[in-house]
Amino acid sequence: MTEADFIAALRRMPLHPGARHLIDDSAVIDAGPLVVTTDTLVEGVHFLPDDPPGDVAWKLVATNLSDLAAKGALVEGVLLNYPLGDSAWDCAFLDGLSAVLTRFDARLIGGDTVSKCGPRTLTLTAFGRDAPAPSRDGAKAGDGLWVTGTIGDAGLGLTIARTGHGPLALRETYRRPVPRLTEGRALGPVVHAMMDVSDGLLIDASRMARASGLAVSIAIDAIPLSDEARAFGGDDRAARLAAATAGDDYELLFALPPNTAPPVAATRVGYFSAGEGLTLYDSTGPIPLPPCLGFEHDPTR
C-alpha cells in the first residue's frame, strides 16, 4: 500500500472538520482549552507480533481515549503516526481504526506516514475538550481509593493470546479495551484525584499516592475480579496479586472523600492516609508487597 493509497483510505474515516480532508500538512482546531495525550505502541512490547492488526488499531486508539476519560473529557479528535509496511496488515489495521473511531465518536484530525523499519511503532495523539481535568496529585488523607469495573482480565487475556488456551472473552479484553469515557465525565467534577489503570493497580495507586504526598493502603480481597477471571485464574491471594500487577486494565482509579458514594458503578479498594508508601492487607492482616508492583519500561532489556 502506497502513502497515497493509505491517505485515501483515511479520508473514508470519520474526519474532524479541522482535518481539511487531509489535503494539507496542518489541521486547524477551534475548540477552546484542550486536553492532549499521546501514546506509542511498539510491536513486541505493547502488542504481540501475531495480534490481529485491527485489534492493534483498536488498542492504540482506546488507550489514548482512556487518558482522556481520566480527565473527564469529551473526545475532540486524534492524530495518527503510522509506519507503512505490509499491505494486508495495513488494510486490516485501517478496518480496525475505522471501527474504533466510529465506536467512540472520535474523528481523525491528521498525522504522518513513514516507511516501516524494524518493529512496528505506532503513535497516536488524542485531544479532549470540556474537561474538569482532575490530576493524580489531589488525593487527601482519609479519601477512599476506588476503581471502576474489574481488574486482571487483560493480564489473563495476554496469557491466553500467547498460549491459545482460555476464554476468548478475556483475550478480547486484552486486545480491545473499552475506555471509561462516560464514567470519566460523571466522575471528573467530584473526585479529588483520578487516573487510568494502565500499568497495574498497585503501581498506579502508588503513583497517585506519591504525587499526592500520601500513603495508600489497598485491601487485596476487595479488588474486583470478573467471573471469567475467577474461573480461569483463581481467586486466592496469588491470583489477586497477579491481577493487581498485570496492567492493561484501562479502568479509572480515583480518590473520593470518606462517606461519599461515586456517581458510577465502582468498588472501594483502599484508602489514603498521612505518610508515604504502599501497604497491602486482607481479612487476615498485612500482606508483604510483591517484588514487582506492575509494568515498568526497562531500557536494559
XYZ file of C-alpha atoms in Angstrom:
301
model
C 0.000 0.000 0.000
C 1.431 3.375 -1.016
C 1.222 6.509 1.095
C -1.358 7.903 -1.326
C -3.456 4.735 -1.009
C -3.251 4.853 2.777
C -4.280 8.525 2.972
C -7.113 7.903 0.512
C -8.369 5.189 2.871
C -8.057 7.542 5.838
C -10.285 10.046 4.044
C -13.091 7.498 4.371
C -12.725 7.555 8.181
C -14.720 9.879 10.454
C -12.811 13.130 9.869
C -12.557 16.185 12.088
C -13.594 19.399 10.281
C -10.157 20.803 11.046
C -8.538 17.963 9.080
C -9.407 19.798 5.828
C -9.994 16.429 4.140
C -6.328 15.524 4.801
C -5.119 17.633 1.893
C -2.865 19.868 3.997
C 0.154 19.364 6.266
C -1.595 21.031 9.202
C -5.028 20.931 10.812
C -6.979 23.728 12.459
C -8.787 23.092 15.759
C -11.071 25.696 17.337
C -12.346 24.015 20.494
C -11.222 26.155 23.443
C -8.904 24.671 26.108
C -7.827 21.175 25.102
C -6.586 18.125 26.982
C -3.799 16.435 24.998
C -2.354 12.959 25.445
C -0.152 10.707 23.335
C 0.789 7.040 23.467
C 3.066 4.785 21.437
C 2.584 1.049 20.940
C 5.687 -0.931 19.965
C 5.461 -4.400 18.446
C 6.825 -6.970 20.868
C 6.484 -4.573 23.826
C 2.873 -3.385 23.875
C 1.343 -5.893 21.473
C 2.259 -9.336 20.205
C 3.601 -9.712 16.655
C 0.674 -12.013 15.822
C -2.045 -9.838 17.361
C -4.641 -9.034 14.652
C -3.902 -5.635 13.060
C -7.470 -4.467 13.584
C -7.151 -5.168 17.303
C -3.859 -3.258 17.422
C -5.593 -0.249 15.860
C -8.407 -0.514 18.397
C -5.982 -0.695 21.318
C -3.911 2.229 20.022
C -6.954 4.499 19.989
C -8.614 3.114 23.118
C -5.536 3.537 25.334
C -5.321 7.198 24.392
C -9.042 7.740 24.938
C -8.645 6.152 28.370
C -6.303 9.012 29.294
C -8.994 11.467 28.182
C -11.550 9.552 30.274
C -9.342 10.073 33.325
C -9.658 13.825 32.752
C -13.428 13.704 32.300
C -13.012 14.955 28.742
C -15.148 14.732 25.641
C -13.230 13.375 22.652
C -12.303 16.053 20.131
C -10.134 14.028 17.725
C -6.916 12.120 17.116
C -3.656 12.344 15.175
C -2.068 9.156 13.826
C 1.606 8.487 13.017
C 1.843 5.253 11.051
C 4.661 3.115 9.559
C 3.596 1.738 6.160
C 4.643 -1.882 5.651
C 2.810 -4.995 4.553
C -0.312 -4.063 2.524
C -2.504 -6.772 4.049
C -1.528 -5.682 7.569
C -2.135 -2.029 6.682
C -5.596 -2.764 5.259
C -6.619 -4.781 8.308
C -5.319 -2.002 10.571
C -7.470 0.507 8.704
C -10.552 -1.660 9.239
C -9.906 -1.703 12.982
C -9.182 2.025 13.006
C -12.490 2.791 11.331
C -14.316 0.561 13.834
C -12.804 2.146 16.950
C -13.179 5.730 15.706
C -16.826 5.079 14.927
C -17.462 3.247 18.207
C -16.213 6.131 20.364
C -17.201 9.032 18.092
C -13.561 10.036 17.631
C -12.622 11.913 14.472
C -9.315 11.802 12.649
C -7.532 15.150 12.509
C -4.396 14.128 10.589
C -0.970 12.659 11.228
C 2.026 11.332 9.343
C 3.173 8.234 7.481
C 6.666 6.767 7.234
C 8.187 3.588 5.846
C 8.321 0.692 8.294
C 11.805 -0.170 9.557
C 12.166 -2.695 12.343
C 9.320 -3.482 14.780
C 6.103 -1.585 14.105
C 5.951 1.580 16.189
C 2.536 3.242 16.227
C 1.852 6.634 17.794
C -1.489 8.325 18.378
C -2.218 11.718 19.910
C -5.710 12.380 21.264
C -7.380 15.693 22.034
C -10.227 16.202 24.511
C -12.372 19.202 25.398
C -14.707 20.475 28.135
C -12.687 18.636 30.756
C -12.714 19.208 34.526
C -9.251 17.574 34.275
C -8.641 16.219 37.780
C -4.971 15.497 38.400
C -3.452 12.460 40.078
C -1.945 14.657 42.819
C -5.134 15.819 44.543
C -5.888 12.912 46.892
C -6.355 13.857 50.552
C -5.740 11.913 53.756
C -8.905 9.980 54.577
C -10.041 9.690 50.960
C -11.193 6.317 49.742
C -9.475 4.703 46.765
C -11.985 3.442 44.200
C -11.795 1.665 40.855
C -14.344 1.099 38.098
C -15.014 -2.287 36.515
C -12.873 -5.338 37.180
C -9.125 -5.840 37.418
C -6.908 -8.528 35.898
C -8.941 -9.626 32.866
C -6.454 -8.179 30.389
C -3.491 -9.782 32.145
C -5.127 -13.174 31.791
C -6.111 -12.253 28.239
C -2.476 -11.665 27.360
C -1.620 -15.141 28.630
C -4.425 -16.570 26.507
C -3.229 -14.646 23.430
C 0.257 -16.091 23.947
C -0.798 -19.684 24.590
C -4.002 -20.001 22.592
C -5.791 -21.561 25.571
C -8.504 -19.951 27.657
C -11.736 -17.923 27.462
C -11.933 -15.743 24.367
C -13.764 -13.060 26.357
C -10.629 -12.477 28.441
C -8.440 -12.349 25.331
C -10.847 -9.787 23.865
C -10.441 -7.603 26.958
C -6.678 -7.557 26.395
C -6.949 -6.835 22.675
C -9.904 -4.426 22.655
C -10.099 -2.430 25.907
C -13.038 -0.076 26.399
C -12.144 3.403 27.710
C -14.427 4.593 30.523
C -15.411 7.848 28.824
C -18.945 8.048 30.229
C -17.769 7.256 33.741
C -14.979 9.803 33.449
C -17.457 12.542 32.561
C -19.515 11.739 35.656
C -16.527 11.404 37.983
C -14.451 14.350 36.765
C -16.293 17.095 38.694
C -16.447 15.207 42.029
C -13.172 13.292 42.509
C -10.108 14.642 44.308
C -7.739 12.720 42.002
C -8.107 10.352 39.061
C -6.029 8.376 36.554
C -6.490 5.273 34.455
C -5.055 1.880 35.377
C -2.628 1.096 32.581
C 0.464 -0.409 34.226
C -1.239 -2.219 37.120
C -3.485 -1.288 40.033
C -0.708 -1.406 42.638
C 1.860 0.623 40.752
C -0.673 3.194 39.574
C -2.156 3.602 43.053
C 1.401 4.092 44.342
C 1.949 6.804 41.749
C -1.224 8.614 42.802
C -0.221 8.428 46.457
C 3.310 9.637 45.748
C 2.058 12.534 43.624
C -0.352 13.494 46.426
C 2.313 13.230 49.146
C 0.411 10.455 50.945
C 0.456 6.777 51.836
C -2.057 4.383 50.328
C -3.391 1.085 51.686
C -5.141 -1.482 49.476
C -7.338 -4.398 50.516
C -6.379 -7.246 48.208
C -9.607 -9.122 48.917
C -11.637 -6.072 47.827
C -10.150 -5.905 44.334
C -12.987 -6.664 41.903
C -12.478 -9.731 39.711
C -14.768 -10.861 36.916
C -16.469 -14.246 36.983
C -14.360 -15.273 33.967
C -11.151 -14.278 35.747
C -12.076 -16.237 38.871
C -12.936 -19.318 36.844
C -9.767 -19.206 34.749
C -7.167 -17.632 37.032
C -8.436 -18.379 40.531
C -9.471 -16.223 43.467
C -6.750 -16.813 46.054
C -4.177 -14.278 47.242
C -1.703 -15.136 44.487
C -4.365 -14.692 41.801
C -5.420 -11.334 43.214
C -1.839 -10.079 43.428
C -1.321 -11.192 39.824
C -4.445 -9.291 38.782
C -3.371 -6.165 40.663
C 0.055 -6.079 38.995
C -0.770 -7.206 35.440
C -1.812 -3.902 33.862
C -3.704 -3.114 30.651
C -6.973 -2.773 32.610
C -7.826 0.787 31.488
C -10.253 1.222 34.357
C -10.486 4.504 36.266
C -8.736 4.780 39.639
C -9.912 7.693 41.763
C -9.957 9.289 45.212
C -13.210 10.336 46.888
C -13.849 11.911 50.302
C -14.860 9.476 53.051
C -18.550 8.534 53.208
C -19.020 9.696 49.618
C -20.580 7.346 47.092
C -19.361 7.620 43.471
C -21.915 8.548 40.780
C -20.954 5.438 38.762
C -20.547 1.735 39.487
C -17.205 1.290 41.259
C -15.510 -0.610 44.069
C -13.687 0.856 47.075
C -10.355 -0.932 47.304
C -8.416 1.132 49.814
C -7.736 4.487 51.405
C -5.183 7.291 51.644
C -3.508 8.418 54.847
C -0.690 10.649 56.041
C 2.751 9.237 55.325
C 4.213 7.562 52.292
C 4.384 4.234 50.526
C 2.023 1.370 49.738
C 0.710 -1.225 52.184
C -1.428 -4.254 51.387
C -3.808 -6.179 53.627
C -6.704 -8.612 53.584
C -9.052 -10.070 56.184
C -6.128 -11.897 57.812
C -3.921 -8.824 58.226
C -0.947 -7.208 56.453
C 0.426 -8.733 53.246
C 4.037 -8.365 52.031
C 4.458 -6.352 48.858
C 5.151 -8.415 45.726
C 8.594 -7.951 44.131
C 7.009 -6.189 41.140
C 4.103 -3.731 41.520
C 3.316 -3.534 37.806
C 4.697 -2.835 34.356
C 7.700 -0.528 34.046
C 9.802 0.102 30.959
C 13.291 -1.350 31.328
C 15.686 0.062 28.686
C 18.270 -2.593 29.576
C 16.050 -5.463 28.355
